[in-house]
Structure formats: structure tokens, C-alpha cells
Amino acid sequence: MEALVERLEQAVVRLEAVAVKLQHCPGGVANGDIISNMINGGESQSMEAFDLLLSGSVSEYVKTSTSIGGEVAKHAEMVNNALQIQRTFLKMAMTHQEPSKAEMVNNALQIQRTFLKMAMTHQEPSKTELADLLRPLSEQIHEVQSFREKNRGSSLFNHLSAVSESIPALGWVAVCQKPGPYVKEMNDAAMFYTNRVLKDYKDTDGRHVEWVRSYLSIWTELQSYIKDHHTTGLVWSTTGPVAPSSLFNASSDGPCPPPPPPPPGPPPVFLDNSAAPDDTAAQHSALFAQLNQGDAITKGLKHVSDEQKTHKNPDLRSQGERTLQDSPAKRPSASVRAPAKKHSPVLELEGKKWRVEYQDQSPDLLIEETELRQVVYVFSCNSSTLQIKGKVNSIIVDNCKKLGLVFDSAVGIVEIINSRDVQLQVMGKVPTISINKTEGCHVYLSKDSLDCEIVSAKSSEMNILVPEGEDDYREFPVPEQFKTVWDGSSLVTEPTKIAG
């Protein structure tokens, strides 16, 4: 209530100032000018509120991050740059009209659009799109998140994760209805990691506790700012020019990051090589004129006598065959198989997916620092061994040969597909293992995973090994051959005695 009263008092002060100016103005002021002045005052107040956020919580966050140093300080600099970009964007939104929304079209519609535009005489529509304006901010957010992924071994990884998970909150400017709750969701995502920071440092280093407080307050104050000035979405000007395609063409106010990359290139090349509209129309006219001749269209065809017809003259057929045999240009060439493309091995985290690809003769592959929502995708790995520590969401092994996979636990499915000679060992728990189109698969279960469901299809040489004693396993083959009979009312299928 105190904040509301203070805002009302400020509004009254501004209105009184306008009244004083009206009294001292000899010719008076038009109503439109009064309204314009009030709107400009609101815009100024909105920017002042955002600047207060930058000079308050953001400044404290940067300061505490600098005192901690290392990756946290570098990350803070990126976050500060992103906020400065957003300030420039907000400044532009107050003086420009909203640009047209970027269309999401597939290639076929894009080709059709180009064709229709070519056939029409109207000028090309404006290219000022919201996506172009938000590109610098989006790239800065991506840079912040990529920095976390490049420093997964850092002792300050929880700090980096808190920032990386919540920085998308700056995308509130593209949320149409309720940007405030969206920012709160991002803030909640950060708190999962900030709680870890507090647990590690609350009794040893107060700088990290202050860092958590200052960082979370950024999003708390941003929610208040949105509630006060952009409750139902970013407020654009209704009288200014349409926003330019580049954010930094609109205003030089405040520190500006590097300009965005150049816009996308022209339409596909094949469109440029097509005939010009006038030539195309002429070609179409000529074609329709020929079709409209009716029977007269055959008058231009050349008459072929019986002596020139190959089906009535065996000599012509034999000459044609000799020509084909003697012609080196038409002789079918021996097929030459192109060398297989060599792929570089990959072991990296891409978003929420661990990619392990094209590993060959790698016996010590290891994935650590896993999270519950992450998936692991293993593709085209040969004669290698992969160990996954921690609990992940799911694991997929695709097109691998002689692969050994050892993992702790998975909350979802572990799937083996299109592979050969795979050995799988579960150290903890897994609800389901799927084996599909695979030749040779040995699954070693733990005592905690004996309730696992194993689903197989189009596979052979499958064996399940269950623990027996301390360090021993007992092997059971999975049936491959089945017998199906009709019992009078339905089909009954059961494995045959020679199965496995």
C-alpha cells in the first residue's frame, strides 16, 4: 500500500506541473498535447524503474560475482550485457510501433509465396519482424547457457546452472498475456541450484550467500516492474514509426553490445534462375496457343515411312544395338563405391541430451554430473565402453557394435535398437529395457532391478543375467522362437522348447 500511495503522489505531482504550465501558456495547449505529455511521462517513469533495477539488484549481483571471481564473474558480465540489450529493446518499444510477427512457414509455402509475389504487382511487404529484433537478446541468452555447458567441471557449476536455467526470463518481452508469471517460473528454476549454493557455502563463505540474494532479487524486482508497467505484455507505442529490423538502429541510448549477425540471405537460388515474370507469361501464352489448335497441332509433325520404323526394319534395330555397344559414352560404367565419410567422435551435452556418437576403440568413456531430466543417446559406437554415473531419464543405444554400457539408474526406458554384440549392466534400478532389431545382447541386472520388464522384438541371441551370490551371475536366454495355436476361441502363443 505504501508503494501504491507513493506512485499516486508522484502522479499528482506530475499533473500539478502540467496544470502550472497550462496557466502560463498564453495560447493554451491542445488536449492531444496534454495526453502526449502524460504518455511521455509514463514512458519516462517506466525507464526510470528499469534503470533502478539495473543500478540496484543487478549492480549488487555483478559486484558480488566479481568478488567471487572465476566463471561466476564472467557469467555475470554476460548477464549484465543481456540486461543492457533488453533496456535498449524496451526503450525502442516506447517510441516505436510493434513490428509484424515472424511467419512460421514450411518450404512449400515459402515457394508458393514467392510465386504469388512474382505474379502480383504489389510491392514486397516490410521485413521488420519481431524475431529480428529479439535476435541479439536471444544470442546473448544462448551465450550465457553455452558458457555453463563449457564449464561443467567447474567448482562453481551450481552458480552457473542457477543463471543458465533462469536467464530465459529475459524473453518475457515476447510473452503476450502474462509475462510476470513466466518470469516467476524461471526464478523458481534458479532456486533449485541456489539452494545447493547455500547448502555448500552458508557456513563457510558469506559472499556466496550474498550472491544468491542479489541474483534472485533481480527476477523478483523484474516481476514487480512487469506488474507495474507491462502487466498483460510489452506495451508498444501507438503513434511512433514501425520498429526497424535491427534493434540498434532505433536508439543509441545506453551501452550497446555488438550488432547482430547479417539477416538471412535471399530466397533459394533456383528461384533466381527461373524466367522473369514477363518471359514466363509469354511461354505460358505460347503453350496454351499450341494446345488450342486442336487437331491442327499434329500438322507440324514429321511423317515417318515404314523403311524408317525400327519395329518394321530389323536392320535398323541391329545398327542401333551396335551403336550402343561401340559408344563409350553410353556404355554402363562400373559402379565405384565412394569411401565412407569419416565422422568425428562426439561426447557432449546438448541441451538436455548427452550425445555419444562415432566412438571407436574407446574403452573408457564416462558421463558424470548427470541430472534426472537428461537423456543419453549413443549412436554408431564400435568396440567401446561407456559408463554413466547418476540417475538419468532414459538411454538409447542405436546402431552400435561391440558396445559395453554400464549405468547406475534410469527412471524411464533403456532401448537397444539396430545393434550387435551389446553388453548392458544395470548397477541400480531401471523399469524397462527394450531390445529391438538387435543380434547379440547380454543384460546384467542388479538385485534392485530384478522387477525390470524386458521387451524384445526382431532380435536374437539375447541373454539375461541375474545376480547369484556375491559376485556371480546366472544366465537365462530370452526366447526367439514361438509357437502359435488356435484354441477354439483365440490364438495362444508360447515359446518353443528349443527357443534361445
Coordinates of C-alpha atoms in Angstrom, one line a residue:
M1 CA 0.0 0.0 0.0
E2 CA 2.9 2.4 0.8
A3 CA 4.3 1.9 -2.7
L4 CA 0.9 2.4 -4.3
V5 CA 0.4 5.7 -2.3
E6 CA 3.8 6.9 -3.3
R7 CA 3.1 6.2 -7.0
L8 CA -0.2 8.1 -6.7
E9 CA 1.6 11.1 -5.1
Q10 CA 4.1 11.1 -8.0
A11 CA 1.2 11.1 -10.5
V12 CA -0.4 14.0 -8.7
V13 CA 2.8 16.0 -8.7
R14 CA 3.1 15.5 -12.5
L15 CA -0.5 16.6 -13.1
E16 CA 0.0 19.7 -11.0
A17 CA 3.1 20.5 -13.0
V18 CA 1.1 20.2 -16.2
A19 CA -1.6 22.5 -14.8
V20 CA 1.0 25.1 -13.9
K21 CA 2.3 25.0 -17.5
L22 CA -1.2 25.4 -18.9
Q23 CA -1.7 28.5 -16.7
H24 CA 1.5 30.2 -18.0
C25 CA 0.9 29.2 -21.6
P26 CA -0.7 32.2 -23.5
G27 CA -2.3 30.2 -26.3
G28 CA -3.3 27.2 -24.3
V29 CA -2.4 23.6 -25.0
A30 CA -4.5 21.2 -27.1
N31 CA -5.9 18.1 -25.4
G32 CA -3.8 15.8 -27.6
D33 CA -0.7 17.6 -26.4
I34 CA -1.8 17.1 -22.8
I35 CA -2.3 13.4 -23.4
S36 CA 1.0 13.1 -25.2
N37 CA 2.8 14.7 -22.3
M38 CA 1.2 12.3 -19.9
I39 CA 2.2 9.3 -22.0
N40 CA 5.7 10.5 -22.3
G41 CA 5.8 10.9 -18.6
G42 CA 4.7 7.3 -18.2
E43 CA 7.4 6.1 -20.6
S44 CA 10.0 8.1 -18.7
Q45 CA 8.8 6.5 -15.4
S46 CA 8.9 3.0 -16.9
M47 CA 12.6 3.5 -18.0
E48 CA 13.5 5.0 -14.6
A49 CA 12.0 1.9 -12.9
F50 CA 14.1 -0.4 -15.1
D51 CA 17.2 1.7 -14.6
L52 CA 16.6 1.4 -10.9
L53 CA 16.6 -2.4 -11.3
L54 CA 19.9 -2.2 -13.2
S55 CA 21.6 0.1 -10.6
G56 CA 20.2 -1.9 -7.7
S57 CA 20.0 -5.6 -7.7
V58 CA 21.9 -6.1 -11.0
S59 CA 24.7 -3.9 -9.8
E60 CA 24.9 -5.8 -6.5
Y61 CA 24.9 -9.1 -8.3
V62 CA 27.8 -8.1 -10.6
K63 CA 29.7 -6.8 -7.6
T64 CA 29.3 -10.0 -5.6
S65 CA 30.1 -12.1 -8.7
T66 CA 33.3 -10.1 -9.2
S67 CA 34.3 -10.7 -5.6
I68 CA 33.8 -14.5 -6.1
G69 CA 35.7 -14.3 -9.4
G70 CA 36.3 -17.1 -11.9
E71 CA 33.5 -18.4 -14.1
V72 CA 30.9 -16.6 -11.9
A73 CA 32.4 -13.2 -12.7
K74 CA 32.5 -14.0 -16.4
H75 CA 28.9 -15.2 -16.3
A76 CA 27.8 -12.0 -14.5
E77 CA 29.2 -9.9 -17.3
M78 CA 27.2 -11.9 -19.9
V79 CA 24.0 -11.4 -17.8
N80 CA 24.7 -7.7 -17.5
N81 CA 25.1 -7.4 -21.3
A82 CA 21.8 -9.2 -21.8
L83 CA 20.0 -6.8 -19.5
Q84 CA 21.6 -3.8 -21.3
I85 CA 20.3 -5.3 -24.6
Q86 CA 16.8 -5.6 -23.0
R87 CA 17.0 -2.0 -21.9
T88 CA 17.7 -0.9 -25.4
F89 CA 14.8 -3.0 -26.6
L90 CA 12.4 -1.5 -24.0
K91 CA 13.5 2.0 -24.9
M92 CA 12.7 1.3 -28.6
A93 CA 9.3 -0.2 -27.7
M94 CA 8.3 3.0 -26.1
T95 CA 8.9 5.1 -29.2
H96 CA 8.1 2.6 -32.0
Q97 CA 5.1 0.6 -33.0
E98 CA 5.2 -3.2 -32.7
P99 CA 6.6 -5.0 -35.7
S100 CA 4.8 -7.7 -37.6
K101 CA 5.1 -11.2 -36.2
A102 CA 7.5 -13.5 -37.9
E103 CA 5.7 -16.2 -40.0
M104 CA 6.4 -19.9 -39.4
V105 CA 6.1 -21.4 -42.9
N106 CA 7.5 -24.5 -44.5
N107 CA 9.5 -24.7 -47.7
A108 CA 6.5 -25.4 -49.9
L109 CA 4.5 -22.4 -48.6
Q110 CA 7.6 -20.3 -49.0
I111 CA 8.0 -21.3 -52.6
Q112 CA 4.3 -20.6 -53.2
R113 CA 4.6 -17.2 -51.6
T114 CA 7.5 -16.3 -53.9
F115 CA 5.5 -17.4 -56.9
L116 CA 2.4 -15.4 -55.9
K117 CA 4.5 -12.4 -55.2
M118 CA 6.1 -12.7 -58.6
A119 CA 2.7 -12.8 -60.3
M120 CA 1.4 -9.8 -58.4
T121 CA 2.3 -6.1 -58.9
H122 CA 2.3 -5.1 -55.3
Q123 CA 5.5 -4.1 -53.5
E124 CA 7.2 -6.5 -51.2
P125 CA 5.9 -6.3 -47.7
S126 CA 8.0 -4.9 -44.8
K127 CA 10.7 -7.2 -43.4
T128 CA 10.6 -5.7 -39.9
E129 CA 9.9 -8.8 -37.8
L130 CA 9.9 -9.3 -34.1
A131 CA 12.3 -12.2 -34.5
D132 CA 15.0 -10.0 -36.0
L133 CA 14.6 -7.5 -33.1
L134 CA 14.9 -10.2 -30.5
R135 CA 17.9 -11.9 -32.1
P136 CA 20.6 -10.0 -30.2
L137 CA 18.9 -10.8 -26.9
S138 CA 18.4 -14.4 -27.9
E139 CA 22.0 -14.8 -28.8
Q140 CA 23.1 -13.3 -25.5
I141 CA 20.9 -15.8 -23.6
H142 CA 22.4 -18.6 -25.7
E143 CA 25.9 -17.4 -24.9
V144 CA 25.1 -17.5 -21.1
Q145 CA 23.7 -21.0 -21.4
S146 CA 26.6 -22.3 -23.5
F147 CA 29.1 -20.9 -21.0
R148 CA 27.6 -23.2 -18.4
E149 CA 27.9 -26.2 -20.7
K150 CA 31.6 -25.5 -21.4
N151 CA 32.4 -25.3 -17.7
R152 CA 30.7 -28.4 -16.4
G153 CA 33.8 -29.3 -14.4
S154 CA 33.9 -26.0 -12.6
S155 CA 33.7 -26.0 -8.8
L156 CA 31.1 -23.2 -9.2
F157 CA 28.9 -25.2 -11.5
N158 CA 25.8 -24.7 -9.3
H159 CA 26.2 -20.9 -9.7
L160 CA 26.5 -21.2 -13.4
S161 CA 23.4 -23.6 -13.5
A162 CA 21.3 -21.2 -11.5
V163 CA 22.0 -18.4 -14.0
S164 CA 21.7 -20.6 -17.1
E165 CA 18.3 -22.1 -16.0
S166 CA 16.8 -18.7 -15.2
I167 CA 18.2 -16.3 -17.9
P168 CA 15.4 -17.2 -20.4
A169 CA 13.3 -15.0 -18.1
L170 CA 14.5 -12.1 -20.3
G171 CA 12.3 -13.5 -23.0
W172 CA 9.3 -12.0 -21.2
V173 CA 9.1 -9.3 -23.9
A174 CA 7.8 -11.9 -26.3
V175 CA 5.1 -13.3 -23.9
C176 CA 1.8 -11.9 -24.9
Q177 CA -0.5 -12.4 -21.9
K178 CA 1.1 -13.0 -18.6
P179 CA 4.9 -12.2 -18.7
G180 CA 5.1 -11.9 -14.9
P181 CA 4.2 -15.5 -14.0
Y182 CA 6.7 -16.6 -16.8
V183 CA 9.5 -14.7 -15.0
K184 CA 8.5 -16.4 -11.7
E185 CA 8.8 -19.8 -13.3
M186 CA 12.3 -19.0 -14.4
N187 CA 13.1 -17.7 -10.9
D188 CA 11.9 -21.0 -9.4
A189 CA 14.2 -22.9 -11.8
A190 CA 17.1 -20.9 -10.5
M191 CA 16.3 -21.6 -6.8
F192 CA 16.9 -25.3 -7.3
Y193 CA 20.6 -24.6 -7.8
T194 CA 20.8 -21.6 -5.5
N195 CA 19.7 -23.8 -2.6
R196 CA 22.7 -26.0 -3.4
V197 CA 24.9 -23.0 -3.3
L198 CA 23.5 -22.0 0.1
K199 CA 24.0 -25.6 1.4
D200 CA 27.7 -25.6 0.3
Y201 CA 28.7 -22.1 1.5
K202 CA 26.3 -20.8 4.1
D203 CA 28.6 -21.7 6.9
T204 CA 31.9 -21.1 5.2
D205 CA 31.7 -18.1 2.8
G206 CA 29.2 -15.3 3.1
R207 CA 30.0 -13.9 -0.4
H208 CA 28.1 -16.8 -2.0
V209 CA 25.1 -16.2 0.3
E210 CA 25.1 -12.6 -0.8
W211 CA 25.4 -13.6 -4.4
V212 CA 22.3 -15.8 -4.1
R213 CA 20.3 -13.0 -2.5
S214 CA 21.4 -10.4 -5.1
Y215 CA 20.8 -12.7 -8.1
L216 CA 17.3 -13.9 -7.1
S217 CA 16.3 -10.3 -6.3
I218 CA 16.9 -9.4 -10.0
W219 CA 14.0 -11.6 -11.0
T220 CA 11.8 -10.6 -8.1
E221 CA 12.2 -7.0 -8.9
L222 CA 11.7 -7.7 -12.6
Q223 CA 8.3 -9.3 -11.8
S224 CA 7.3 -6.1 -9.9
Y225 CA 8.5 -4.0 -12.8
I226 CA 6.4 -6.0 -15.3
K227 CA 3.4 -5.9 -13.0
D228 CA 3.6 -2.1 -12.8
H229 CA 4.3 -1.3 -16.4
H230 CA 3.6 -4.3 -18.7
T231 CA 1.0 -6.4 -16.9
T232 CA -0.5 -8.0 -19.9
G233 CA 2.5 -7.9 -22.2
L234 CA 5.1 -5.5 -23.6
V235 CA 3.4 -2.1 -24.2
W236 CA 4.4 -0.7 -27.7
S237 CA 3.9 2.8 -28.9
T238 CA 0.7 3.5 -30.8
T239 CA 1.9 6.7 -32.6
G240 CA 5.6 6.1 -33.4
P241 CA 7.1 4.6 -36.5
V242 CA 7.2 0.8 -37.1
A243 CA 10.1 -0.7 -35.3
P244 CA 13.2 -1.2 -37.6
S245 CA 14.5 -4.6 -38.4
S246 CA 17.6 -4.1 -36.3
L247 CA 17.3 -3.3 -32.7
F248 CA 20.3 -1.0 -32.6
N249 CA 19.2 1.2 -35.5
A250 CA 16.5 2.6 -33.3
S251 CA 18.4 4.0 -30.4
S252 CA 22.0 4.5 -29.2
D253 CA 20.9 5.1 -25.7
G254 CA 22.9 3.1 -23.1
P255 CA 25.7 0.7 -23.7
C256 CA 25.2 -1.3 -26.9
P257 CA 26.5 -4.8 -27.5
P258 CA 28.0 -5.8 -30.8
P259 CA 25.5 -5.7 -33.7
P260 CA 23.5 -8.8 -34.6
P261 CA 24.7 -11.0 -37.5
P262 CA 23.5 -10.2 -41.0
P263 CA 19.9 -11.1 -41.9
P264 CA 19.2 -14.3 -43.8
G265 CA 20.2 -14.5 -47.4
P266 CA 17.9 -14.2 -50.5
P267 CA 15.3 -16.8 -51.5
P268 CA 16.5 -20.2 -52.8
V269 CA 18.8 -20.0 -55.8
F270 CA 16.6 -21.9 -58.1
L271 CA 14.0 -19.1 -57.8
D272 CA 16.5 -16.6 -59.1
N273 CA 17.4 -18.8 -62.1
S274 CA 13.8 -19.1 -63.2
A275 CA 12.4 -17.0 -66.1
A276 CA 11.4 -13.4 -65.4
P277 CA 7.6 -12.8 -64.9
D278 CA 7.2 -11.4 -68.5
D279 CA 9.1 -14.3 -70.1
T280 CA 7.1 -16.9 -68.1
A281 CA 3.8 -15.3 -69.1
A282 CA 5.0 -15.3 -72.8
Q283 CA 6.0 -19.0 -72.5
H284 CA 2.6 -19.9 -71.0
S285 CA 0.7 -18.0 -73.7
A286 CA 2.6 -19.8 -76.4
L287 CA 1.9 -23.2 -74.8
F288 CA -1.8 -22.5 -74.5
A289 CA -1.9 -21.3 -78.1
Q290 CA -0.5 -24.6 -79.3
L291 CA -2.9 -26.6 -77.2
N292 CA -5.8 -24.6 -78.5
Q293 CA -5.0 -25.7 -82.1
G294 CA -6.9 -28.9 -81.5
D295 CA -6.3 -31.4 -84.4
A296 CA -4.2 -28.8 -86.2
I297 CA -1.4 -29.3 -83.7
T298 CA -0.3 -32.5 -85.5
K299 CA 0.3 -30.7 -88.8
G300 CA 3.8 -29.8 -87.6
L301 CA 4.8 -33.5 -87.0
K302 CA 7.2 -35.2 -89.5
H303 CA 5.9 -38.2 -91.4
V304 CA 8.0 -41.4 -90.8
S305 CA 7.9 -44.0 -93.6
D306 CA 7.9 -47.8 -93.0
E307 CA 11.5 -48.0 -94.0
Q308 CA 12.4 -45.7 -91.2
K309 CA 10.5 -47.6 -88.5
T310 CA 12.7 -49.9 -86.4
H311 CA 9.9 -52.3 -85.5
K312 CA 9.4 -53.0 -89.2
N313 CA 13.1 -52.9 -90.2
P314 CA 15.3 -55.5 -88.4
D315 CA 18.5 -53.9 -89.9
L316 CA 17.8 -50.6 -88.2
R317 CA 17.5 -52.4 -84.8
S318 CA 20.8 -54.2 -85.3
Q319 CA 22.5 -50.9 -86.3
G320 CA 21.2 -49.2 -83.2
E321 CA 22.4 -52.1 -80.9
R322 CA 25.9 -51.9 -82.5
T323 CA 25.9 -48.2 -81.9
L324 CA 25.1 -48.6 -78.2
Q325 CA 27.8 -51.3 -77.8
D326 CA 30.5 -49.2 -79.6
S327 CA 29.7 -45.9 -77.9
P328 CA 31.9 -45.4 -74.8
A329 CA 29.7 -42.6 -73.7
K330 CA 26.6 -44.8 -73.3
R331 CA 28.4 -47.9 -72.0
P332 CA 27.4 -48.5 -68.4
S333 CA 30.3 -47.7 -66.2
A334 CA 31.4 -50.0 -63.4
S335 CA 29.9 -48.8 -60.1
V336 CA 32.6 -47.2 -57.9
R337 CA 31.6 -47.1 -54.2
A338 CA 32.5 -43.8 -52.6
P339 CA 34.6 -44.0 -49.5
A340 CA 32.6 -43.9 -46.3
K341 CA 32.6 -40.4 -44.7
K342 CA 34.7 -40.3 -41.5
H343 CA 32.8 -38.7 -38.6
S344 CA 34.5 -37.1 -35.7
P345 CA 33.7 -38.7 -32.3
V346 CA 31.3 -36.8 -30.1
L347 CA 30.7 -36.9 -26.3
E348 CA 28.9 -33.7 -25.3
L349 CA 25.8 -32.4 -23.6
E350 CA 23.4 -30.7 -26.0
G351 CA 20.6 -29.1 -24.1
K352 CA 19.1 -32.0 -22.1
K353 CA 20.6 -34.7 -24.2
W354 CA 24.0 -36.4 -23.9
R355 CA 25.3 -37.2 -27.4
V356 CA 27.8 -40.1 -27.6
E357 CA 28.5 -40.7 -31.3
Y358 CA 31.0 -42.3 -33.6
Q359 CA 33.3 -43.5 -30.8
D360 CA 35.6 -46.3 -32.0
Q361 CA 38.0 -48.3 -29.8
S362 CA 37.2 -46.1 -26.8
P363 CA 37.2 -48.3 -23.6
D364 CA 36.9 -45.6 -21.0
L365 CA 34.0 -43.3 -22.0
L366 CA 32.5 -41.7 -18.9
I367 CA 29.5 -39.4 -18.3
E368 CA 29.4 -37.7 -14.9
E369 CA 27.4 -34.8 -13.4
T370 CA 24.1 -36.2 -14.7
E371 CA 20.6 -34.9 -13.9
L372 CA 17.3 -36.6 -13.7
R373 CA 15.8 -34.9 -16.8
Q374 CA 18.7 -35.7 -19.1
V375 CA 18.7 -38.4 -21.8
V376 CA 21.6 -40.3 -23.2
Y377 CA 21.8 -41.1 -26.9
V378 CA 24.5 -43.5 -28.0
F379 CA 24.9 -43.7 -31.8
S380 CA 27.2 -45.6 -34.1
C381 CA 29.8 -46.5 -31.5
N382 CA 32.0 -49.6 -32.0
S383 CA 34.3 -51.6 -29.7
S384 CA 33.8 -49.1 -26.9
T385 CA 32.7 -49.0 -23.3
L386 CA 30.5 -46.2 -21.8
Q387 CA 29.8 -45.7 -18.1
I388 CA 27.0 -43.4 -16.9
K389 CA 27.0 -42.2 -13.3
G390 CA 24.0 -40.9 -11.5
K391 CA 20.3 -41.2 -12.5
V392 CA 19.2 -40.1 -15.9
N393 CA 15.8 -40.1 -17.6
S394 CA 16.4 -42.6 -20.4
I395 CA 19.1 -44.2 -22.6
I396 CA 19.0 -45.1 -26.3
V397 CA 21.7 -47.2 -28.0
D398 CA 21.3 -47.1 -31.7
N399 CA 23.4 -48.7 -34.5
C400 CA 26.3 -49.8 -32.2
K401 CA 28.6 -52.9 -32.4
K402 CA 30.5 -54.5 -29.6
L403 CA 29.4 -51.8 -27.1
G404 CA 29.6 -52.2 -23.3
L405 CA 27.2 -50.0 -21.3
V406 CA 27.3 -49.6 -17.6
F407 CA 24.8 -47.2 -15.9
D408 CA 23.6 -46.5 -12.4
S409 CA 19.8 -45.9 -12.8
A410 CA 17.2 -44.7 -15.2
V411 CA 13.7 -43.5 -14.5
G412 CA 12.5 -44.3 -18.0
I413 CA 13.2 -46.8 -20.7
V414 CA 16.6 -48.1 -21.8
E415 CA 16.4 -49.1 -25.5
I416 CA 18.8 -51.1 -27.7
I417 CA 18.0 -50.8 -31.4
N418 CA 19.7 -51.8 -34.6
S419 CA 22.8 -53.1 -32.8
R420 CA 25.1 -56.1 -32.5
D421 CA 27.0 -57.6 -29.6
V422 CA 25.9 -55.2 -26.8
Q423 CA 26.5 -55.9 -23.1
L424 CA 24.4 -53.9 -20.7
Q425 CA 24.9 -53.7 -17.0
V426 CA 22.5 -52.1 -14.5
M427 CA 24.0 -51.0 -11.2
G428 CA 20.8 -49.6 -9.7
K429 CA 17.2 -49.6 -11.0
V430 CA 15.5 -49.4 -14.4
P431 CA 11.8 -50.0 -15.1
T432 CA 12.0 -51.2 -18.7
I433 CA 14.6 -52.5 -21.2
S434 CA 13.7 -52.7 -24.8
I435 CA 15.7 -54.8 -27.4
N436 CA 14.7 -54.2 -31.0
K437 CA 16.4 -55.4 -34.2
T438 CA 19.5 -56.5 -32.3
E439 CA 21.7 -59.5 -32.7
G440 CA 23.5 -60.5 -29.5
C441 CA 22.6 -58.7 -26.3
H442 CA 23.6 -59.6 -22.8
V443 CA 21.8 -57.8 -19.9
Y444 CA 23.3 -57.9 -16.4
L445 CA 20.7 -57.0 -13.8
S446 CA 21.3 -55.9 -10.3
K447 CA 19.4 -57.0 -7.2
D448 CA 17.4 -53.8 -7.3
S449 CA 16.4 -54.2 -10.9
L450 CA 15.0 -57.7 -10.9
D451 CA 11.5 -56.3 -11.4
C452 CA 12.5 -54.8 -14.7
E453 CA 10.3 -55.5 -17.7
I454 CA 12.3 -56.7 -20.8
V455 CA 10.6 -56.2 -24.2
S456 CA 12.1 -57.7 -27.3
A457 CA 11.3 -57.8 -31.0
K458 CA 13.0 -59.0 -34.2
S459 CA 16.1 -59.8 -32.1
S460 CA 18.3 -62.9 -31.5
E461 CA 21.0 -64.2 -29.1
M462 CA 19.5 -62.4 -26.1
N463 CA 20.6 -63.4 -22.6
I464 CA 19.6 -62.0 -19.2
L465 CA 22.0 -62.5 -16.3
V466 CA 20.7 -62.2 -12.8
P467 CA 22.9 -62.0 -9.7
E468 CA 23.6 -65.2 -7.8
G469 CA 25.6 -64.9 -4.6
E470 CA 28.1 -62.1 -4.2
D471 CA 30.0 -61.9 -7.5
D472 CA 28.3 -64.5 -9.7
Y473 CA 25.5 -64.3 -12.3
R474 CA 23.1 -66.9 -13.6
E475 CA 22.3 -66.7 -17.3
F476 CA 18.8 -67.1 -18.8
P477 CA 18.2 -67.0 -22.6
V478 CA 15.3 -64.9 -24.0
P479 CA 13.1 -66.9 -26.3
E480 CA 13.4 -66.2 -30.0
Q481 CA 11.1 -68.9 -31.5
F482 CA 7.4 -69.1 -30.7
K483 CA 4.6 -71.5 -31.4
T484 CA 1.0 -70.2 -32.0
V485 CA -2.1 -72.4 -32.0
W486 CA -5.8 -71.8 -32.2
D487 CA -7.6 -73.0 -29.1
G488 CA -11.1 -72.6 -30.5
S489 CA -11.7 -69.0 -29.5
S490 CA -8.4 -67.2 -29.7
L491 CA -4.7 -67.6 -30.7
V492 CA -2.4 -68.8 -28.0
T493 CA 1.4 -68.1 -28.4
E494 CA 4.1 -69.6 -26.3
P495 CA 7.9 -70.1 -26.6
T496 CA 9.1 -73.3 -28.1
K497 CA 11.3 -75.7 -26.1
I498 CA 14.2 -75.0 -28.5
A499 CA 13.9 -71.3 -28.1
G500 CA 17.0 -69.3 -27.1

